[in-house]
GROMACS .gro file of C-alpha atoms in nm:
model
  324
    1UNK     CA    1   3.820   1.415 -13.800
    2UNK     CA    2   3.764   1.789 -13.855
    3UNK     CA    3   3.993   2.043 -13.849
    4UNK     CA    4   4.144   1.813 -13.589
    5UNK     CA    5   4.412   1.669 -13.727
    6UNK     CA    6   4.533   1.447 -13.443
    7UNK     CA    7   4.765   1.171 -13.506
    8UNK     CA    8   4.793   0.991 -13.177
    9UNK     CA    9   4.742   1.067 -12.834
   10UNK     CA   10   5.069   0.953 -12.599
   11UNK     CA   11   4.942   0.819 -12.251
   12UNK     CA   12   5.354   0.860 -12.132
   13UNK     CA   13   5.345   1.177 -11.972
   14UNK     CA   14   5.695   1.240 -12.024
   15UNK     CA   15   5.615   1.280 -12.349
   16UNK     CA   16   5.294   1.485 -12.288
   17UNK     CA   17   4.982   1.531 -12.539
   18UNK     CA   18   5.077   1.437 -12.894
   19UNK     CA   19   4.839   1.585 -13.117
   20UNK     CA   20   4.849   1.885 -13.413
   21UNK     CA   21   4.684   2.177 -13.317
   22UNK     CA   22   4.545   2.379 -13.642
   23UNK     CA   23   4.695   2.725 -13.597
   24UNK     CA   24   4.662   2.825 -13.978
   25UNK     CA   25   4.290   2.694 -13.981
   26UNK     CA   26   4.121   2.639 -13.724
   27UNK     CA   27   3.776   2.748 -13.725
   28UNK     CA   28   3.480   2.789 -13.470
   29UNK     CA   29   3.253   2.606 -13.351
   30UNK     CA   30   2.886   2.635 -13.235
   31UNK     CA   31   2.998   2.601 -12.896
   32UNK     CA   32   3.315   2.828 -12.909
   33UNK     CA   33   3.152   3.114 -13.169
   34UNK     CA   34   3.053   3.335 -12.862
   35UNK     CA   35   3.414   3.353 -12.666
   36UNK     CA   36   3.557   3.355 -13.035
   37UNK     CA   37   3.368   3.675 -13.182
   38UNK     CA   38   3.442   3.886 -12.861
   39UNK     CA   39   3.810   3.789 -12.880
   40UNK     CA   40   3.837   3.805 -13.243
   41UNK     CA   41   3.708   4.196 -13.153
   42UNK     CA   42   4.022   4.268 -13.001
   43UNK     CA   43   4.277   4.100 -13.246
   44UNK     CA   44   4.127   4.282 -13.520
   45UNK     CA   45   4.333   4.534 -13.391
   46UNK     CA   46   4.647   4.357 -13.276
   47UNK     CA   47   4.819   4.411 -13.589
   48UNK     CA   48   4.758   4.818 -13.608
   49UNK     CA   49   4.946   4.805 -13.253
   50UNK     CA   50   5.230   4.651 -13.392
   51UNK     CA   51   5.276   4.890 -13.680
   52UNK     CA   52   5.251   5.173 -13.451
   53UNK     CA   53   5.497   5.059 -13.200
   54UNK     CA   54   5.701   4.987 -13.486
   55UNK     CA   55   5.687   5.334 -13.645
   56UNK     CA   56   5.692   5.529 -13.304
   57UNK     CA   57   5.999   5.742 -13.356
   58UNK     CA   58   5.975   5.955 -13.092
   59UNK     CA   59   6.036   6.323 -12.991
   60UNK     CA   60   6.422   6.301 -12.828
   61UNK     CA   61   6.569   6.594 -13.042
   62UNK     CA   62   6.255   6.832 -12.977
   63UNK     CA   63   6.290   6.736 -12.562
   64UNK     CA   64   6.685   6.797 -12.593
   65UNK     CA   65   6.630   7.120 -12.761
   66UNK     CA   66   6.350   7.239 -12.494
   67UNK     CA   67   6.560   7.102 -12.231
   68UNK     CA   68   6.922   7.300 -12.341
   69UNK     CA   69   6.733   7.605 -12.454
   70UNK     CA   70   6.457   7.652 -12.137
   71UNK     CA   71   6.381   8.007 -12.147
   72UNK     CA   72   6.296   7.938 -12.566
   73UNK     CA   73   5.943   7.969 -12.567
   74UNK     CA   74   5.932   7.817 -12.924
   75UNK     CA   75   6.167   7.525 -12.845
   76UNK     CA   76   5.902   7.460 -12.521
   77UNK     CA   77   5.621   7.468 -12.746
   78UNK     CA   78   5.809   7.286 -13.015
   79UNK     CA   79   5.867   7.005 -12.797
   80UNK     CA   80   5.492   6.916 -12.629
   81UNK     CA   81   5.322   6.950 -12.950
   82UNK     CA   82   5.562   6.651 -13.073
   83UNK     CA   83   5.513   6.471 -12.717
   84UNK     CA   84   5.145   6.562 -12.645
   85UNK     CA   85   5.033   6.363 -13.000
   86UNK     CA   86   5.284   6.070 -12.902
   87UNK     CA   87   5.152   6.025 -12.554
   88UNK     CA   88   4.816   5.972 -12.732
   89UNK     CA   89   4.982   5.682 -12.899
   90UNK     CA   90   5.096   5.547 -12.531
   91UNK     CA   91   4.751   5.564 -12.428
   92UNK     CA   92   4.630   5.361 -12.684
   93UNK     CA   93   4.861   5.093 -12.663
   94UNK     CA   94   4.788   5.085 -12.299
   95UNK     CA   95   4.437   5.081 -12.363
   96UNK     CA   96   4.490   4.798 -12.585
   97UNK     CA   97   4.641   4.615 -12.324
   98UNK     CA   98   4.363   4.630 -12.066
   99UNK     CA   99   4.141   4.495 -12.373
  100UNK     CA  100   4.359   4.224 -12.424
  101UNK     CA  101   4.359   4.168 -12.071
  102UNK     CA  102   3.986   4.107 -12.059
  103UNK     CA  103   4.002   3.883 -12.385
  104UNK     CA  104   4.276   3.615 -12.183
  105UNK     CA  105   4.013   3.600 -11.912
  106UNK     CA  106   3.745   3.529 -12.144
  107UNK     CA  107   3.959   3.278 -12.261
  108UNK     CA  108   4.118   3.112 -11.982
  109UNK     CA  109   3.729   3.022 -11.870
  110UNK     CA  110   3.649   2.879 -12.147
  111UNK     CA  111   3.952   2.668 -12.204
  112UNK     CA  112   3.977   2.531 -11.834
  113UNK     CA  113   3.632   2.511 -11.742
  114UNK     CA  114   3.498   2.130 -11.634
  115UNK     CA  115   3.445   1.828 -11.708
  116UNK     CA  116   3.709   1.811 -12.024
  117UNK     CA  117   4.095   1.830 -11.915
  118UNK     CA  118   4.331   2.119 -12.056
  119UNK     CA  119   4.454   1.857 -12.354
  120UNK     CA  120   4.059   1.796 -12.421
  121UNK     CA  121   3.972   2.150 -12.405
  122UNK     CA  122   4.268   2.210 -12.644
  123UNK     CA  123   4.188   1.925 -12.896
  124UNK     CA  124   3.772   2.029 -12.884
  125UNK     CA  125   3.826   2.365 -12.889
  126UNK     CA  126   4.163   2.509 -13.154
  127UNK     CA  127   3.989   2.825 -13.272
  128UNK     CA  128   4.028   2.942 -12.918
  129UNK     CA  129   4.374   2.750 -12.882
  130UNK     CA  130   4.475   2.968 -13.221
  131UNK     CA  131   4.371   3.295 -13.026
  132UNK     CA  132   4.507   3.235 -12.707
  133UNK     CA  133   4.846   3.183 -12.890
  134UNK     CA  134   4.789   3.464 -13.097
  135UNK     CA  135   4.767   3.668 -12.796
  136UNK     CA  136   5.115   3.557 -12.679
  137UNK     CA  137   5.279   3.560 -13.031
  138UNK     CA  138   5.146   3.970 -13.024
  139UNK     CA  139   5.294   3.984 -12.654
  140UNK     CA  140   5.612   3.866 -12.740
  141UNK     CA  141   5.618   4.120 -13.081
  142UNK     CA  142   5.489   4.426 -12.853
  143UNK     CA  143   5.758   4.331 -12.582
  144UNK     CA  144   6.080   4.285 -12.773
  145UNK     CA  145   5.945   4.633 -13.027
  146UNK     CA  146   5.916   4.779 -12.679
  147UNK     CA  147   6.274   4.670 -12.526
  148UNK     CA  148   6.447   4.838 -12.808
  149UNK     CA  149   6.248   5.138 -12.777
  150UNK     CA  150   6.437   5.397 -12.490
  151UNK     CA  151   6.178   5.711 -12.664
  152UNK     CA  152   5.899   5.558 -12.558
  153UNK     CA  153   5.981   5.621 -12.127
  154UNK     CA  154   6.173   5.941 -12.226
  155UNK     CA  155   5.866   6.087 -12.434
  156UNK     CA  156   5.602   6.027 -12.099
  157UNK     CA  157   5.890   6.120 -11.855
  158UNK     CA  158   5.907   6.437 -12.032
  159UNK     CA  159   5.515   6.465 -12.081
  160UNK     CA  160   5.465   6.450 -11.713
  161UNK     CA  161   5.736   6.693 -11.614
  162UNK     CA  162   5.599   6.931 -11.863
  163UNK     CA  163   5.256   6.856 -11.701
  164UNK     CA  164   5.340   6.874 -11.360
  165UNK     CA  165   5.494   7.222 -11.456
  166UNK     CA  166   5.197   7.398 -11.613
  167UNK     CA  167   5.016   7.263 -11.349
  168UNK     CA  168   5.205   7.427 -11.069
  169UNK     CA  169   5.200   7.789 -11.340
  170UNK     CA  170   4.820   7.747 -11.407
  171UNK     CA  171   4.934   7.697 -11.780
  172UNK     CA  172   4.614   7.548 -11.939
  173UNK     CA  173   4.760   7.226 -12.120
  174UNK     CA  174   4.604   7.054 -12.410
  175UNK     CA  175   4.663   6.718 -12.381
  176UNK     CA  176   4.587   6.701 -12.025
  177UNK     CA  177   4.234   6.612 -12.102
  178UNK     CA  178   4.389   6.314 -12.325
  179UNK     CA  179   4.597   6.162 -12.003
  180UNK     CA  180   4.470   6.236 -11.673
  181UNK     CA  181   4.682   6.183 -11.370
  182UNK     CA  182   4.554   5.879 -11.264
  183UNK     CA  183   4.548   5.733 -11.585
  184UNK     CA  184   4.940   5.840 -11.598
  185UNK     CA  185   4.981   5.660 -11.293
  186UNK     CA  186   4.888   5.379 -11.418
  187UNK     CA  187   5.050   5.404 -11.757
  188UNK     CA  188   5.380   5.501 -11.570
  189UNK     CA  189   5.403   5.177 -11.393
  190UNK     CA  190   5.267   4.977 -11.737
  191UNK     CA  191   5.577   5.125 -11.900
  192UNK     CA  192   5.812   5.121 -11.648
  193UNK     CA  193   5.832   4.705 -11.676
  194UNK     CA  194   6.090   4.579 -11.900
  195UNK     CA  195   5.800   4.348 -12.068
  196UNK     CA  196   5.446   4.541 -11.987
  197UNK     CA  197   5.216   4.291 -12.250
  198UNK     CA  198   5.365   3.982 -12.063
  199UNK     CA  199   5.315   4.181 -11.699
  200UNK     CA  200   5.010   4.266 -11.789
  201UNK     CA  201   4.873   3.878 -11.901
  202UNK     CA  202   5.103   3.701 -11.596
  203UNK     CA  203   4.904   3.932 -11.410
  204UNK     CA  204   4.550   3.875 -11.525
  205UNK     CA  205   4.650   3.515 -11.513
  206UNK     CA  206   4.735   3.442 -11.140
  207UNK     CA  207   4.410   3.752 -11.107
  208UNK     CA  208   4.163   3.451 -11.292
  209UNK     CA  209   4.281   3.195 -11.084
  210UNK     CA  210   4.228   3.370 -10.763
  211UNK     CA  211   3.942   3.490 -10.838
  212UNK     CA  212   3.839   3.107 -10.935
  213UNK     CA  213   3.889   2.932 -10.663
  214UNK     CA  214   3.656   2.671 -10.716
  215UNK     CA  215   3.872   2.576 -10.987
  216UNK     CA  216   4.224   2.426 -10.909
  217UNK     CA  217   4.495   2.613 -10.998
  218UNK     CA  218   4.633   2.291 -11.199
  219UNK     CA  219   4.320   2.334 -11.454
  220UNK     CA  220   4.518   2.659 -11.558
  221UNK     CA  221   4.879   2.590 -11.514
  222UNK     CA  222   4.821   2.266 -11.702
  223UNK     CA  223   4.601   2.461 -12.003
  224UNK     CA  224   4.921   2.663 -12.047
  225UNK     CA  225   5.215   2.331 -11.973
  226UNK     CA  226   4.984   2.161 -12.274
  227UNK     CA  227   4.991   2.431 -12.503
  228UNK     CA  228   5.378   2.474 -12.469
  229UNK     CA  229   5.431   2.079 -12.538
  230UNK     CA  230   5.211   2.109 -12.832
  231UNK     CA  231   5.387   2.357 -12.968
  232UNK     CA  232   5.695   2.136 -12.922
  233UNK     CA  233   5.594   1.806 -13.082
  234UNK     CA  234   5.505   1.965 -13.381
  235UNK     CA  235   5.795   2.166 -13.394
  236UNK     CA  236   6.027   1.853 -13.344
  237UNK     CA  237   5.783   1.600 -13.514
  238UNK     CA  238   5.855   1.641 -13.940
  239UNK     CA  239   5.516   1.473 -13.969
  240UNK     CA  240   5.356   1.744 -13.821
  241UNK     CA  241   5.561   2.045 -13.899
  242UNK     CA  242   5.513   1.922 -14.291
  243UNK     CA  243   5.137   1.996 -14.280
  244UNK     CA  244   5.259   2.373 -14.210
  245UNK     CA  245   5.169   2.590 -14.518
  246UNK     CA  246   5.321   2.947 -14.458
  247UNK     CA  247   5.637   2.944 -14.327
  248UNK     CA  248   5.580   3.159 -14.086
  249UNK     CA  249   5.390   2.913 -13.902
  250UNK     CA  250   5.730   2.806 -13.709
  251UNK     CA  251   5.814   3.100 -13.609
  252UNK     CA  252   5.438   3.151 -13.492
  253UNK     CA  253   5.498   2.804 -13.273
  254UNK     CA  254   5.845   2.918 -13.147
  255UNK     CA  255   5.694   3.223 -13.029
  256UNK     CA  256   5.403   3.075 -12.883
  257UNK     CA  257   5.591   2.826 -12.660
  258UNK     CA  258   5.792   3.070 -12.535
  259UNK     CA  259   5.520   3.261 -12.421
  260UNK     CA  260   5.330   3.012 -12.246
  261UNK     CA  261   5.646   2.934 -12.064
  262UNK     CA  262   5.710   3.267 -11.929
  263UNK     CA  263   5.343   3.291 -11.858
  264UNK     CA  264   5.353   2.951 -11.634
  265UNK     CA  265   5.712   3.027 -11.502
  266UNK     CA  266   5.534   3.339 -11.339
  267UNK     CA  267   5.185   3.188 -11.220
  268UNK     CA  268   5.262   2.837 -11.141
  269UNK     CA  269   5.388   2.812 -10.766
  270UNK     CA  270   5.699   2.689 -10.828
  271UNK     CA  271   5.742   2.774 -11.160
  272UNK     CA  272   5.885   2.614 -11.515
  273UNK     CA  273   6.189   2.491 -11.417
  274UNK     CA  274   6.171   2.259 -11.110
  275UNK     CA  275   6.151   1.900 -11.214
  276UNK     CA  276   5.822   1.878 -11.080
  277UNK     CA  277   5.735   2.122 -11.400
  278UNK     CA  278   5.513   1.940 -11.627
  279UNK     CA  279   5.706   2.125 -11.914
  280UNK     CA  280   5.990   1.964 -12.092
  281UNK     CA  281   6.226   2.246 -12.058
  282UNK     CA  282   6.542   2.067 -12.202
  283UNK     CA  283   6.349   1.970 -12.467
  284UNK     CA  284   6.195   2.328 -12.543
  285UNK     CA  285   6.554   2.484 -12.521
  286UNK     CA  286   6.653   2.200 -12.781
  287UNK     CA  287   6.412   2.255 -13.034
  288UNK     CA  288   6.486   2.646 -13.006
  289UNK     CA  289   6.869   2.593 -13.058
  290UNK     CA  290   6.760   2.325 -13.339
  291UNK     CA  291   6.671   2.649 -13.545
  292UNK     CA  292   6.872   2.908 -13.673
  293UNK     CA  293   7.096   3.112 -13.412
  294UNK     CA  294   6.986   3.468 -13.562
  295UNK     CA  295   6.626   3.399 -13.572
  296UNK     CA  296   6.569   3.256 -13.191
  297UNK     CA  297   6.849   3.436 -12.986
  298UNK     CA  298   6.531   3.700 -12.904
  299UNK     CA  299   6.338   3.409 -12.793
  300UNK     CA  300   6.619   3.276 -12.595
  301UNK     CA  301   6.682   3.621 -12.425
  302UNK     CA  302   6.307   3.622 -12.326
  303UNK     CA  303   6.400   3.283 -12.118
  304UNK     CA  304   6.679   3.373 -11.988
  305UNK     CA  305   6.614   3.765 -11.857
  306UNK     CA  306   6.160   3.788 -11.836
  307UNK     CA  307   6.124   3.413 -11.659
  308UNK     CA  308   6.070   3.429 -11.257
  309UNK     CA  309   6.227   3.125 -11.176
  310UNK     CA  310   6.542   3.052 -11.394
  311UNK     CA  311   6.785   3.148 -11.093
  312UNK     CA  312   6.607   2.963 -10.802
  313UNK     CA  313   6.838   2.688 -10.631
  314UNK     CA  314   6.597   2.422 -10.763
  315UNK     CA  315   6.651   2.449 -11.182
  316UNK     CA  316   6.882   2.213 -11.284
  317UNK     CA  317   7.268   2.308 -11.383
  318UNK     CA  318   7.204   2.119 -11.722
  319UNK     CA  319   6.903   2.386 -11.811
  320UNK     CA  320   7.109   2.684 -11.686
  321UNK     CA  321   7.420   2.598 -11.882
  322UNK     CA  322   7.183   2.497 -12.175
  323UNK     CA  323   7.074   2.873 -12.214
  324UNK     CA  324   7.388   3.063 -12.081
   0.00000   0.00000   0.00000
């Protein structure tokens, strides 16, 4: 048996694979050490992120002042040394993100690669299951810390205003050297998205499986419909959800199947919430509004307002009313 701790595989599709996935133990094997150390490289780090986002205050009085006071020479200098040290932050979260980028990829191979199917590859391998859903458990953290966060566009609005200004003075800036312009291109449009982690993985997503094509598109699609109706059985199963130590672990799973919703809603053709969708939508809603209301309603709002196809003529009325 292993660390797989698999009860009983369901041939009903409806019902989808049936088996526990290990997310507070799963270790590596032979075969998935290589994928697992470079990944595990970037994780290491995941946490740090957080704590910054979380802590990033932000320089809105210093810009105000600078901005109401513009021929103070001490209020202008007052305000980009409290942006220039912030924007350094940016950087590094957006840095982060093209690292975390690379890490899905290196997943999404190894998870979907033939002969084994998505629910095989998930079974076989669950210390690369555990990362890829740590990945989307971070995602979901950065977004939401990031939604709440209005200093973070305000602080690089007013960085590359300031910028563009010396530039067009000859004012040497330190700082520039930290954020070129290209770079703030690119970090502009990365913040500019309500939910930049989950724009960024959606994208590098659909970018794998066109850049796969000898793979079908359903190898992926169903890695990530498998993983979201794992999540679910052992959420709804007390069997399974009884092995869970920390009780964090639910919220962990919650997280996680949201994520891999979103992230199919936005790569698979025609998205999570057709019938055709081989995710149980109804019953994903269900076990979210099983829980309680305070501790899901961000989960819920991630449905409802980062999901692609939600609106389209072809979700049923039952799964729109279900999350109105």
């Amino acid at each position: 048996m292993g660390n797989l701790l698999k009860v009983l595989t369901c041939t009903d599709l409806e019902q989808g694979p049936n088996f526990f996935l290990d997310f507070e133990n799963a270790q590596p094997t032979e075969s998935e050490k290589e994928i697992y150390n470079q990944v595990n490289v970037v994780l290491k780090d995941a946490e740090g992120i957080l704590e910054d986002l979380q802590s990033y205050r932000g320089a809105g009085h210093e810009i105000r002042e600078a901005i109401q006071h513009p021929s103070d020479e001490k209020l202008q200098e007052k305000a980009w040394g409290a942006v220039v040290p912030l924007v350094g932050k940016l950087k590094k979260f957006y840095e982060f993100s093209q690292r975390l980028e690379a890490a899905l990829r290196g997943l999404l191979g190894a998870l979907t690669s033939t002969p084994y199917s998505p629910t095989q590859h998930l079974e076989r391998e669950q210390a690369l299951a555990k990362q890829f859903a740590e990945i989307l458990h971070f995602t979901l953290r950065f977004d939401e810390l990031k939604m709440t966060n209005p200093a973070i566009q305000n602080d690089f609005s007013y960085y590359r205003r300031t910028l563009s200004r010396m530039r067009i003075n000859n004012v040497p800036a330190e700082g520039e050297n930290e954020v070129n312009n290209e770079l703030a291109n690119r970090m502009s449009l990365f913040y500019a998205e309500a939910t930049p982690m989950l724009k960024t993985l959606s994208d590098a997503t659909t970018k794998f499986v066109s850049e796969n094509k000898n793979l079908p598109i359903e190898n992926t699609t169903d890695c990530l419909s498998t993983m979201a109706s794992v999540c679910r059985v052992m959420l709804e199963t007390p069997e399974y959800r009884s092995r869970f130590t920390n009780e964090e672990t639910v919220s962990f799973c919650l997280r996680v199947m949201v994520g891999v919703i979103i992230l199919y809603d936005h790569v698979h053709p025609v998205g999570a919430f057709a019938k055709t969708s081989k995710i149980d939508m109804k019953g994903c809603i269900k076990v979210l509004k099983d829980q309680p209301p305070n501790s899901v309603e961000g989960l819920l709002n991630a449905l409802r307002y980062t999901t692609k196809h939600l609106n389209d003529e072809t979700t049923s009325k039952q799964i729109k009313s279900m999350l109105q």
